[in-house]
């Protein structure tokens, strides 16, 4: 059978800012026909999937409708081609592969998939899923793993950029990180917004509006900053460095945040650099202390987590 009439699609997902699960793929692609099997894998550092429909015509319709579309706004872009395969051989039903025609298949590790079980329970609530911008079962499952009960402090945060994938991204990147010796737990709130108190009522200073804060990196729609959001790591990216500032100046500045500088690298123009702290927690503290730090002459240091190490 020619590839162009195959019931199997090969799906590559770019800008994978948030994990895409089998259940998310199944719910999106099932709008165009019966999804029989899905296999996911990573190849060439790209998340990919093979998805088999019951009919080649369904695969054709899905490709026409979904190719180059985003699962979430601004991220998780689908690139779809026909596979040369005409049938997928699925051995296990787990988080990486699923044969919807054979629910009796083993998981491969002797345990039921937590994601699959919770997502299946939530699948009946189709209101969770939009056409291509779902508040996905994956997000709900990820949130379900987190419990705030017994924690000493709870913080509500509302994004200035009110796209769902940004809240998912913050939750994915920050949940479980350590700060000030404590582990951060992030989950979805039942509140849709953070209500600001009327003037004079917030005497304890518990609420703050950051919409116009100089710390904000995402004020401009379509900014390249949206393509440079990475999870916390020990390596920080520095930019907007004045020409007269030396490596020693920056190492001293970052050492004064209480951490240890393990490595440093200037880019060729010396306006940007990478600096590596000894731990992720130290890097988080340094970013908090030094992002938007005044370097004199109306220049402020920009600090963000790096996608690469030194």
PDB file of C-alpha atoms in Angstrom:
ATOM      1  CA  UNK A   1       0.000   0.000   0.000  1.00  0.00           C
ATOM      2  CA  UNK A   2       1.438   3.409  -0.910  1.00  0.00           C
ATOM      3  CA  UNK A   3       2.528   5.721   1.879  1.00  0.00           C
ATOM      4  CA  UNK A   4       0.072   8.374   0.742  1.00  0.00           C
ATOM      5  CA  UNK A   5      -2.857   6.084   1.475  1.00  0.00           C
ATOM      6  CA  UNK A   6      -1.523   4.593   4.715  1.00  0.00           C
ATOM      7  CA  UNK A   7      -3.735   4.701   7.817  1.00  0.00           C
ATOM      8  CA  UNK A   8      -0.580   5.403   9.863  1.00  0.00           C
ATOM      9  CA  UNK A   9       0.663   8.948  10.497  1.00  0.00           C
ATOM     10  CA  UNK A  10       4.132   9.952  11.663  1.00  0.00           C
ATOM     11  CA  UNK A  11       3.867  12.940  13.998  1.00  0.00           C
ATOM     12  CA  UNK A  12       6.798  15.135  15.066  1.00  0.00           C
ATOM     13  CA  UNK A  13       6.180  17.720  17.807  1.00  0.00           C
ATOM     14  CA  UNK A  14       8.333  20.872  17.925  1.00  0.00           C
ATOM     15  CA  UNK A  15       8.513  23.472  20.715  1.00  0.00           C
ATOM     16  CA  UNK A  16       7.669  20.796  23.255  1.00  0.00           C
ATOM     17  CA  UNK A  17       7.286  23.146  26.225  1.00  0.00           C
ATOM     18  CA  UNK A  18       4.933  20.743  27.963  1.00  0.00           C
ATOM     19  CA  UNK A  19       4.812  16.927  27.836  1.00  0.00           C
ATOM     20  CA  UNK A  20       2.285  15.559  25.340  1.00  0.00           C
ATOM     21  CA  UNK A  21       0.755  12.257  26.456  1.00  0.00           C
ATOM     22  CA  UNK A  22      -0.920   9.443  24.568  1.00  0.00           C
ATOM     23  CA  UNK A  23      -4.272  10.592  25.928  1.00  0.00           C
ATOM     24  CA  UNK A  24      -3.826  14.114  24.571  1.00  0.00           C
ATOM     25  CA  UNK A  25      -2.918  12.755  21.129  1.00  0.00           C
ATOM     26  CA  UNK A  26      -5.819  10.308  21.171  1.00  0.00           C
ATOM     27  CA  UNK A  27      -8.360  12.973  22.085  1.00  0.00           C
ATOM     28  CA  UNK A  28      -7.121  15.417  19.436  1.00  0.00           C
ATOM     29  CA  UNK A  29      -6.804  12.910  16.588  1.00  0.00           C
ATOM     30  CA  UNK A  30      -9.997  10.994  17.403  1.00  0.00           C
ATOM     31  CA  UNK A  31     -11.961  14.009  16.150  1.00  0.00           C
ATOM     32  CA  UNK A  32     -11.177  12.749  12.622  1.00  0.00           C
ATOM     33  CA  UNK A  33     -11.808   9.023  13.021  1.00  0.00           C
ATOM     34  CA  UNK A  34     -11.203   5.943  15.145  1.00  0.00           C
ATOM     35  CA  UNK A  35      -7.680   5.892  16.582  1.00  0.00           C
ATOM     36  CA  UNK A  36      -6.587   2.278  16.926  1.00  0.00           C
ATOM     37  CA  UNK A  37      -2.950   2.429  18.043  1.00  0.00           C
ATOM     38  CA  UNK A  38      -0.316   4.981  19.105  1.00  0.00           C
ATOM     39  CA  UNK A  39       3.414   4.553  19.704  1.00  0.00           C
ATOM     40  CA  UNK A  40       5.524   7.453  21.036  1.00  0.00           C
ATOM     41  CA  UNK A  41       9.313   7.746  21.063  1.00  0.00           C
ATOM     42  CA  UNK A  42      12.171  10.253  20.963  1.00  0.00           C
ATOM     43  CA  UNK A  43      14.417  10.399  17.890  1.00  0.00           C
ATOM     44  CA  UNK A  44      17.068  13.020  17.079  1.00  0.00           C
ATOM     45  CA  UNK A  45      16.057  14.829  20.291  1.00  0.00           C
ATOM     46  CA  UNK A  46      12.500  15.229  18.978  1.00  0.00           C
ATOM     47  CA  UNK A  47       9.332  13.783  20.458  1.00  0.00           C
ATOM     48  CA  UNK A  48       7.582  11.702  17.799  1.00  0.00           C
ATOM     49  CA  UNK A  49       4.561   9.452  17.503  1.00  0.00           C
ATOM     50  CA  UNK A  50       3.132   6.882  15.117  1.00  0.00           C
ATOM     51  CA  UNK A  51      -0.668   6.894  15.104  1.00  0.00           C
ATOM     52  CA  UNK A  52      -2.865   4.369  13.298  1.00  0.00           C
ATOM     53  CA  UNK A  53      -6.453   5.033  12.203  1.00  0.00           C
ATOM     54  CA  UNK A  54      -9.004   2.398  11.258  1.00  0.00           C
ATOM     55  CA  UNK A  55      -9.252   3.924   7.758  1.00  0.00           C
ATOM     56  CA  UNK A  56      -6.675   5.688   5.507  1.00  0.00           C
ATOM     57  CA  UNK A  57      -9.253   8.405   4.758  1.00  0.00           C
ATOM     58  CA  UNK A  58      -9.278   9.387   8.433  1.00  0.00           C
ATOM     59  CA  UNK A  59      -5.502   9.773   8.386  1.00  0.00           C
ATOM     60  CA  UNK A  60      -5.800  11.980   5.295  1.00  0.00           C
ATOM     61  CA  UNK A  61      -8.375  14.229   6.981  1.00  0.00           C
ATOM     62  CA  UNK A  62      -6.334  14.515  10.184  1.00  0.00           C
ATOM     63  CA  UNK A  63      -3.166  15.414   8.278  1.00  0.00           C
ATOM     64  CA  UNK A  64      -4.954  18.121   6.304  1.00  0.00           C
ATOM     65  CA  UNK A  65      -6.531  19.619   9.420  1.00  0.00           C
ATOM     66  CA  UNK A  66      -3.727  19.314  11.980  1.00  0.00           C
ATOM     67  CA  UNK A  67      -0.397  19.627  10.155  1.00  0.00           C
ATOM     68  CA  UNK A  68       1.543  22.672  11.447  1.00  0.00           C
ATOM     69  CA  UNK A  69      -1.091  23.387  14.129  1.00  0.00           C
ATOM     70  CA  UNK A  70      -0.240  23.940  17.809  1.00  0.00           C
ATOM     71  CA  UNK A  71      -1.609  21.680  20.534  1.00  0.00           C
ATOM     72  CA  UNK A  72      -1.359  24.648  22.908  1.00  0.00           C
ATOM     73  CA  UNK A  73      -1.142  28.284  21.898  1.00  0.00           C
ATOM     74  CA  UNK A  74       2.452  29.145  20.917  1.00  0.00           C
ATOM     75  CA  UNK A  75       3.854  25.683  21.630  1.00  0.00           C
ATOM     76  CA  UNK A  76       3.786  21.951  20.845  1.00  0.00           C
ATOM     77  CA  UNK A  77       3.590  22.273  17.043  1.00  0.00           C
ATOM     78  CA  UNK A  78       2.454  19.217  15.053  1.00  0.00           C
ATOM     79  CA  UNK A  79       4.332  18.194  11.887  1.00  0.00           C
ATOM     80  CA  UNK A  80       2.502  15.301  10.222  1.00  0.00           C
ATOM     81  CA  UNK A  81       3.453  12.939   7.380  1.00  0.00           C
ATOM     82  CA  UNK A  82       2.168   9.587   6.192  1.00  0.00           C
ATOM     83  CA  UNK A  83       4.189   6.635   7.459  1.00  0.00           C
ATOM     84  CA  UNK A  84       5.438   3.867   5.173  1.00  0.00           C
ATOM     85  CA  UNK A  85       3.984   1.450   7.705  1.00  0.00           C
ATOM     86  CA  UNK A  86       0.413   0.264   7.281  1.00  0.00           C
ATOM     87  CA  UNK A  87       0.073  -1.476  10.646  1.00  0.00           C
ATOM     88  CA  UNK A  88       1.609  -0.855  14.082  1.00  0.00           C
ATOM     89  CA  UNK A  89       2.717  -3.714  16.308  1.00  0.00           C
ATOM     90  CA  UNK A  90       1.990  -2.648  19.895  1.00  0.00           C
ATOM     91  CA  UNK A  91       3.203  -5.014  22.619  1.00  0.00           C
ATOM     92  CA  UNK A  92       2.353  -2.979  25.730  1.00  0.00           C
ATOM     93  CA  UNK A  93      -0.344  -0.591  26.909  1.00  0.00           C
ATOM     94  CA  UNK A  94       1.535   2.019  28.927  1.00  0.00           C
ATOM     95  CA  UNK A  95       2.604   5.670  28.751  1.00  0.00           C
ATOM     96  CA  UNK A  96       4.638   5.137  25.566  1.00  0.00           C
ATOM     97  CA  UNK A  97       2.360   2.924  23.504  1.00  0.00           C
ATOM     98  CA  UNK A  98      -1.301   1.948  23.362  1.00  0.00           C
ATOM     99  CA  UNK A  99      -3.451  -0.464  21.361  1.00  0.00           C
ATOM    100  CA  UNK A 100      -7.027   0.727  21.901  1.00  0.00           C
ATOM    101  CA  UNK A 101      -8.352  -2.469  20.293  1.00  0.00           C
ATOM    102  CA  UNK A 102      -6.572  -4.700  22.841  1.00  0.00           C
ATOM    103  CA  UNK A 103      -7.075  -3.328  26.376  1.00  0.00           C
ATOM    104  CA  UNK A 104      -5.856  -6.639  27.838  1.00  0.00           C
ATOM    105  CA  UNK A 105      -2.216  -6.026  26.813  1.00  0.00           C
ATOM    106  CA  UNK A 106       0.287  -5.829  29.716  1.00  0.00           C
ATOM    107  CA  UNK A 107       1.923  -2.557  30.721  1.00  0.00           C
ATOM    108  CA  UNK A 108       5.382  -4.046  30.409  1.00  0.00           C
ATOM    109  CA  UNK A 109       6.431  -3.156  33.945  1.00  0.00           C
ATOM    110  CA  UNK A 110       3.795  -5.072  35.904  1.00  0.00           C
ATOM    111  CA  UNK A 111       2.056  -1.853  37.007  1.00  0.00           C
ATOM    112  CA  UNK A 112      -0.848   0.142  35.707  1.00  0.00           C
ATOM    113  CA  UNK A 113       0.064   3.527  34.322  1.00  0.00           C
ATOM    114  CA  UNK A 114      -0.884   6.326  36.715  1.00  0.00           C
ATOM    115  CA  UNK A 115      -1.241   8.784  33.845  1.00  0.00           C
ATOM    116  CA  UNK A 116      -3.428   6.393  31.874  1.00  0.00           C
ATOM    117  CA  UNK A 117      -5.700   5.534  34.780  1.00  0.00           C
ATOM    118  CA  UNK A 118      -6.279   9.136  35.840  1.00  0.00           C
ATOM    119  CA  UNK A 119      -6.609  10.423  32.302  1.00  0.00           C
ATOM    120  CA  UNK A 120      -9.136   7.700  31.490  1.00  0.00           C
ATOM    121  CA  UNK A 121     -11.200   8.724  34.489  1.00  0.00           C
ATOM    122  CA  UNK A 122     -11.097  12.336  33.329  1.00  0.00           C
ATOM    123  CA  UNK A 123     -11.738  11.587  29.657  1.00  0.00           C
ATOM    124  CA  UNK A 124     -15.498  11.556  30.207  1.00  0.00           C
ATOM    125  CA  UNK A 125     -15.344  15.284  30.974  1.00  0.00           C
ATOM    126  CA  UNK A 126     -14.832  16.462  27.410  1.00  0.00           C
ATOM    127  CA  UNK A 127     -15.187  20.079  28.531  1.00  0.00           C
ATOM    128  CA  UNK A 128     -11.565  19.855  29.640  1.00  0.00           C
ATOM    129  CA  UNK A 129     -10.465  19.661  26.025  1.00  0.00           C
ATOM    130  CA  UNK A 130     -10.688  22.334  23.386  1.00  0.00           C
ATOM    131  CA  UNK A 131     -10.173  21.621  19.698  1.00  0.00           C
ATOM    132  CA  UNK A 132      -6.457  22.275  19.760  1.00  0.00           C
ATOM    133  CA  UNK A 133      -5.804  24.093  23.009  1.00  0.00           C
ATOM    134  CA  UNK A 134      -6.787  21.550  25.660  1.00  0.00           C
ATOM    135  CA  UNK A 135      -6.447  21.981  29.342  1.00  0.00           C
ATOM    136  CA  UNK A 136      -5.136  18.506  28.807  1.00  0.00           C
ATOM    137  CA  UNK A 137      -5.644  15.337  30.742  1.00  0.00           C
ATOM    138  CA  UNK A 138      -1.872  15.393  31.076  1.00  0.00           C
ATOM    139  CA  UNK A 139      -2.043  18.707  32.883  1.00  0.00           C
ATOM    140  CA  UNK A 140      -4.768  17.494  35.198  1.00  0.00           C
ATOM    141  CA  UNK A 141      -2.823  14.322  35.915  1.00  0.00           C
ATOM    142  CA  UNK A 142       0.329  16.306  36.621  1.00  0.00           C
ATOM    143  CA  UNK A 143      -1.644  18.517  38.971  1.00  0.00           C
ATOM    144  CA  UNK A 144      -3.182  15.471  40.619  1.00  0.00           C
ATOM    145  CA  UNK A 145       0.230  14.268  41.726  1.00  0.00           C
ATOM    146  CA  UNK A 146       0.681  17.371  43.865  1.00  0.00           C
ATOM    147  CA  UNK A 147      -0.873  17.860  47.283  1.00  0.00           C
ATOM    148  CA  UNK A 148      -0.666  21.151  49.155  1.00  0.00           C
ATOM    149  CA  UNK A 149      -2.184  19.785  52.349  1.00  0.00           C
ATOM    150  CA  UNK A 150       0.004  20.500  55.323  1.00  0.00           C
ATOM    151  CA  UNK A 151       2.293  22.899  53.485  1.00  0.00           C
ATOM    152  CA  UNK A 152       3.117  26.049  55.475  1.00  0.00           C
ATOM    153  CA  UNK A 153       2.540  28.506  52.622  1.00  0.00           C
ATOM    154  CA  UNK A 154       0.285  28.706  49.557  1.00  0.00           C
ATOM    155  CA  UNK A 155       0.828  31.177  46.720  1.00  0.00           C
ATOM    156  CA  UNK A 156      -1.658  32.009  43.947  1.00  0.00           C
ATOM    157  CA  UNK A 157      -0.129  33.219  40.668  1.00  0.00           C
ATOM    158  CA  UNK A 158      -2.007  34.500  37.623  1.00  0.00           C
ATOM    159  CA  UNK A 159      -0.063  34.769  34.354  1.00  0.00           C
ATOM    160  CA  UNK A 160       0.081  38.102  32.549  1.00  0.00           C
ATOM    161  CA  UNK A 161       0.139  35.940  29.401  1.00  0.00           C
ATOM    162  CA  UNK A 162      -3.135  34.096  29.889  1.00  0.00           C
ATOM    163  CA  UNK A 163      -2.434  31.223  27.511  1.00  0.00           C
ATOM    164  CA  UNK A 164      -3.035  27.807  29.027  1.00  0.00           C
ATOM    165  CA  UNK A 165       0.305  26.382  27.920  1.00  0.00           C
ATOM    166  CA  UNK A 166       2.168  29.021  29.944  1.00  0.00           C
ATOM    167  CA  UNK A 167       0.514  27.920  33.184  1.00  0.00           C
ATOM    168  CA  UNK A 168       1.260  24.295  32.263  1.00  0.00           C
ATOM    169  CA  UNK A 169       4.845  25.257  31.477  1.00  0.00           C
ATOM    170  CA  UNK A 170       5.323  27.002  34.826  1.00  0.00           C
ATOM    171  CA  UNK A 171       3.875  23.997  36.625  1.00  0.00           C
ATOM    172  CA  UNK A 172       6.028  21.554  34.654  1.00  0.00           C
ATOM    173  CA  UNK A 173       9.265  23.513  35.181  1.00  0.00           C
ATOM    174  CA  UNK A 174       8.848  24.638  38.796  1.00  0.00           C
ATOM    175  CA  UNK A 175       7.049  21.834  40.597  1.00  0.00           C
ATOM    176  CA  UNK A 176       9.524  19.952  42.790  1.00  0.00           C
ATOM    177  CA  UNK A 177      12.279  22.590  42.657  1.00  0.00           C
ATOM    178  CA  UNK A 178      13.993  23.577  45.898  1.00  0.00           C
ATOM    179  CA  UNK A 179      14.099  27.156  47.157  1.00  0.00           C
ATOM    180  CA  UNK A 180      15.189  28.389  50.583  1.00  0.00           C
ATOM    181  CA  UNK A 181      15.581  24.758  51.613  1.00  0.00           C
ATOM    182  CA  UNK A 182      11.953  23.871  50.839  1.00  0.00           C
ATOM    183  CA  UNK A 183      10.433  22.012  47.891  1.00  0.00           C
ATOM    184  CA  UNK A 184       8.040  24.054  45.718  1.00  0.00           C
ATOM    185  CA  UNK A 185       4.738  22.324  44.953  1.00  0.00           C
ATOM    186  CA  UNK A 186       2.754  23.743  42.027  1.00  0.00           C
ATOM    187  CA  UNK A 187      -0.763  22.722  41.027  1.00  0.00           C
ATOM    188  CA  UNK A 188      -3.689  24.204  39.137  1.00  0.00           C
ATOM    189  CA  UNK A 189      -5.958  26.436  41.209  1.00  0.00           C
ATOM    190  CA  UNK A 190      -9.746  26.458  41.172  1.00  0.00           C
ATOM    191  CA  UNK A 191      -9.487  30.267  40.883  1.00  0.00           C
ATOM    192  CA  UNK A 192      -9.340  31.679  37.351  1.00  0.00           C
ATOM    193  CA  UNK A 193      -7.629  34.920  38.412  1.00  0.00           C
ATOM    194  CA  UNK A 194      -5.881  36.490  41.389  1.00  0.00           C
ATOM    195  CA  UNK A 195      -8.211  39.214  42.676  1.00  0.00           C
ATOM    196  CA  UNK A 196      -6.427  42.404  43.677  1.00  0.00           C
ATOM    197  CA  UNK A 197      -7.649  44.034  46.911  1.00  0.00           C
ATOM    198  CA  UNK A 198      -8.942  47.564  46.960  1.00  0.00           C
ATOM    199  CA  UNK A 199      -6.499  50.304  47.888  1.00  0.00           C
ATOM    200  CA  UNK A 200      -5.705  50.352  51.582  1.00  0.00           C
ATOM    201  CA  UNK A 201      -7.150  46.912  52.354  1.00  0.00           C
ATOM    202  CA  UNK A 202      -3.999  44.808  51.851  1.00  0.00           C
ATOM    203  CA  UNK A 203      -2.252  46.013  55.004  1.00  0.00           C
ATOM    204  CA  UNK A 204      -0.078  42.885  55.207  1.00  0.00           C
ATOM    205  CA  UNK A 205       1.192  43.254  51.646  1.00  0.00           C
ATOM    206  CA  UNK A 206       0.078  39.758  50.629  1.00  0.00           C
ATOM    207  CA  UNK A 207      -0.950  40.661  47.067  1.00  0.00           C
ATOM    208  CA  UNK A 208       1.135  42.329  44.359  1.00  0.00           C
ATOM    209  CA  UNK A 209       0.461  43.253  40.732  1.00  0.00           C
ATOM    210  CA  UNK A 210       3.491  42.511  38.528  1.00  0.00           C
ATOM    211  CA  UNK A 211       1.873  43.544  35.228  1.00  0.00           C
ATOM    212  CA  UNK A 212       4.213  46.531  34.816  1.00  0.00           C
ATOM    213  CA  UNK A 213       7.175  45.161  36.744  1.00  0.00           C
ATOM    214  CA  UNK A 214      10.654  45.710  35.219  1.00  0.00           C
ATOM    215  CA  UNK A 215      11.295  42.048  36.071  1.00  0.00           C
ATOM    216  CA  UNK A 216       8.820  40.967  33.372  1.00  0.00           C
ATOM    217  CA  UNK A 217      10.346  39.307  30.270  1.00  0.00           C
ATOM    218  CA  UNK A 218       7.096  38.721  28.391  1.00  0.00           C
ATOM    219  CA  UNK A 219       5.370  42.066  27.879  1.00  0.00           C
ATOM    220  CA  UNK A 220       5.622  42.010  24.073  1.00  0.00           C
ATOM    221  CA  UNK A 221       3.355  39.536  22.231  1.00  0.00           C
ATOM    222  CA  UNK A 222       5.393  37.266  19.965  1.00  0.00           C
ATOM    223  CA  UNK A 223       8.644  38.133  21.731  1.00  0.00           C
ATOM    224  CA  UNK A 224      11.589  35.766  21.181  1.00  0.00           C
ATOM    225  CA  UNK A 225      11.659  35.366  24.951  1.00  0.00           C
ATOM    226  CA  UNK A 226       8.736  32.938  24.600  1.00  0.00           C
ATOM    227  CA  UNK A 227      11.030  30.633  22.609  1.00  0.00           C
ATOM    228  CA  UNK A 228      13.694  30.755  25.324  1.00  0.00           C
ATOM    229  CA  UNK A 229      11.908  29.392  28.371  1.00  0.00           C
ATOM    230  CA  UNK A 230      13.851  26.571  29.990  1.00  0.00           C
ATOM    231  CA  UNK A 231      13.551  24.690  33.285  1.00  0.00           C
ATOM    232  CA  UNK A 232      15.756  25.652  36.224  1.00  0.00           C
ATOM    233  CA  UNK A 233      19.325  24.413  35.861  1.00  0.00           C
ATOM    234  CA  UNK A 234      22.671  25.191  37.462  1.00  0.00           C
ATOM    235  CA  UNK A 235      23.701  27.210  34.381  1.00  0.00           C
ATOM    236  CA  UNK A 236      22.362  30.744  33.897  1.00  0.00           C
ATOM    237  CA  UNK A 237      22.307  32.890  30.752  1.00  0.00           C
ATOM    238  CA  UNK A 238      23.361  36.512  31.300  1.00  0.00           C
ATOM    239  CA  UNK A 239      22.665  39.327  28.851  1.00  0.00           C
ATOM    240  CA  UNK A 240      22.790  43.126  28.648  1.00  0.00           C
ATOM    241  CA  UNK A 241      26.294  43.111  30.178  1.00  0.00           C
ATOM    242  CA  UNK A 242      28.099  46.495  29.947  1.00  0.00           C
ATOM    243  CA  UNK A 243      31.386  46.462  28.013  1.00  0.00           C
ATOM    244  CA  UNK A 244      33.431  47.534  31.043  1.00  0.00           C
ATOM    245  CA  UNK A 245      32.268  44.617  33.235  1.00  0.00           C
ATOM    246  CA  UNK A 246      34.819  41.804  33.568  1.00  0.00           C
ATOM    247  CA  UNK A 247      34.537  38.093  34.310  1.00  0.00           C
ATOM    248  CA  UNK A 248      35.888  38.741  37.820  1.00  0.00           C
ATOM    249  CA  UNK A 249      33.184  41.372  38.406  1.00  0.00           C
ATOM    250  CA  UNK A 250      30.426  38.937  37.489  1.00  0.00           C
ATOM    251  CA  UNK A 251      31.904  36.014  39.421  1.00  0.00           C
ATOM    252  CA  UNK A 252      32.110  38.196  42.544  1.00  0.00           C
ATOM    253  CA  UNK A 253      28.554  39.432  42.015  1.00  0.00           C
ATOM    254  CA  UNK A 254      27.179  35.891  41.792  1.00  0.00           C
ATOM    255  CA  UNK A 255      29.311  34.607  44.666  1.00  0.00           C
ATOM    256  CA  UNK A 256      27.741  37.292  46.858  1.00  0.00           C
ATOM    257  CA  UNK A 257      24.338  35.612  46.417  1.00  0.00           C
ATOM    258  CA  UNK A 258      25.609  32.831  48.679  1.00  0.00           C
ATOM    259  CA  UNK A 259      26.537  30.269  46.045  1.00  0.00           C
ATOM    260  CA  UNK A 260      29.685  28.924  44.435  1.00  0.00           C
ATOM    261  CA  UNK A 261      30.577  29.731  40.825  1.00  0.00           C
ATOM    262  CA  UNK A 262      31.780  26.550  39.104  1.00  0.00           C
ATOM    263  CA  UNK A 263      32.353  27.856  35.566  1.00  0.00           C
ATOM    264  CA  UNK A 264      32.019  31.000  33.452  1.00  0.00           C
ATOM    265  CA  UNK A 265      32.012  31.694  29.717  1.00  0.00           C
ATOM    266  CA  UNK A 266      31.726  34.992  27.848  1.00  0.00           C
ATOM    267  CA  UNK A 267      30.173  35.041  24.385  1.00  0.00           C
ATOM    268  CA  UNK A 268      32.272  36.658  21.673  1.00  0.00           C
ATOM    269  CA  UNK A 269      30.814  40.158  21.984  1.00  0.00           C
ATOM    270  CA  UNK A 270      30.996  40.104  25.827  1.00  0.00           C
ATOM    271  CA  UNK A 271      27.389  41.327  25.990  1.00  0.00           C
ATOM    272  CA  UNK A 272      26.240  37.854  26.995  1.00  0.00           C
ATOM    273  CA  UNK A 273      27.679  35.054  29.119  1.00  0.00           C
ATOM    274  CA  UNK A 274      26.980  31.715  30.778  1.00  0.00           C
ATOM    275  CA  UNK A 275      27.665  31.181  34.462  1.00  0.00           C
ATOM    276  CA  UNK A 276      27.375  27.857  36.266  1.00  0.00           C
ATOM    277  CA  UNK A 277      26.569  27.612  39.966  1.00  0.00           C
ATOM    278  CA  UNK A 278      27.242  24.492  42.032  1.00  0.00           C
ATOM    279  CA  UNK A 279      23.543  23.561  42.402  1.00  0.00           C
ATOM    280  CA  UNK A 280      20.194  24.340  40.790  1.00  0.00           C
ATOM    281  CA  UNK A 281      18.997  25.856  44.074  1.00  0.00           C
ATOM    282  CA  UNK A 282      21.956  28.265  44.074  1.00  0.00           C
ATOM    283  CA  UNK A 283      21.169  29.228  40.480  1.00  0.00           C
ATOM    284  CA  UNK A 284      17.526  29.909  41.383  1.00  0.00           C
ATOM    285  CA  UNK A 285      18.641  32.152  44.248  1.00  0.00           C
ATOM    286  CA  UNK A 286      21.105  33.995  42.001  1.00  0.00           C
ATOM    287  CA  UNK A 287      18.407  34.613  39.392  1.00  0.00           C
ATOM    288  CA  UNK A 288      16.039  35.972  42.049  1.00  0.00           C
ATOM    289  CA  UNK A 289      18.716  38.295  43.414  1.00  0.00           C
ATOM    290  CA  UNK A 290      20.316  39.493  40.177  1.00  0.00           C
ATOM    291  CA  UNK A 291      17.739  39.545  37.367  1.00  0.00           C
ATOM    292  CA  UNK A 292      17.262  43.256  36.548  1.00  0.00           C
ATOM    293  CA  UNK A 293      20.276  44.126  38.754  1.00  0.00           C
ATOM    294  CA  UNK A 294      21.515  47.654  38.028  1.00  0.00           C
ATOM    295  CA  UNK A 295      24.942  47.623  36.369  1.00  0.00           C
ATOM    296  CA  UNK A 296      25.121  51.418  36.205  1.00  0.00           C
ATOM    297  CA  UNK A 297      24.459  53.762  33.323  1.00  0.00           C
ATOM    298  CA  UNK A 298      20.799  52.739  33.111  1.00  0.00           C
ATOM    299  CA  UNK A 299      21.800  49.167  32.189  1.00  0.00           C
ATOM    300  CA  UNK A 300      20.233  46.242  33.992  1.00  0.00           C
ATOM    301  CA  UNK A 301      21.492  42.659  33.967  1.00  0.00           C
ATOM    302  CA  UNK A 302      19.157  40.065  32.436  1.00  0.00           C
ATOM    303  CA  UNK A 303      19.332  36.587  33.958  1.00  0.00           C
ATOM    304  CA  UNK A 304      17.504  33.470  32.775  1.00  0.00           C
ATOM    305  CA  UNK A 305      17.995  29.709  32.911  1.00  0.00           C
ATOM    306  CA  UNK A 306      20.153  28.356  30.105  1.00  0.00           C
ATOM    307  CA  UNK A 307      19.314  25.482  27.752  1.00  0.00           C
ATOM    308  CA  UNK A 308      23.008  24.534  27.565  1.00  0.00           C
ATOM    309  CA  UNK A 309      25.800  23.956  30.053  1.00  0.00           C
ATOM    310  CA  UNK A 310      29.410  25.118  30.005  1.00  0.00           C
TER     311      UNK A 310
END
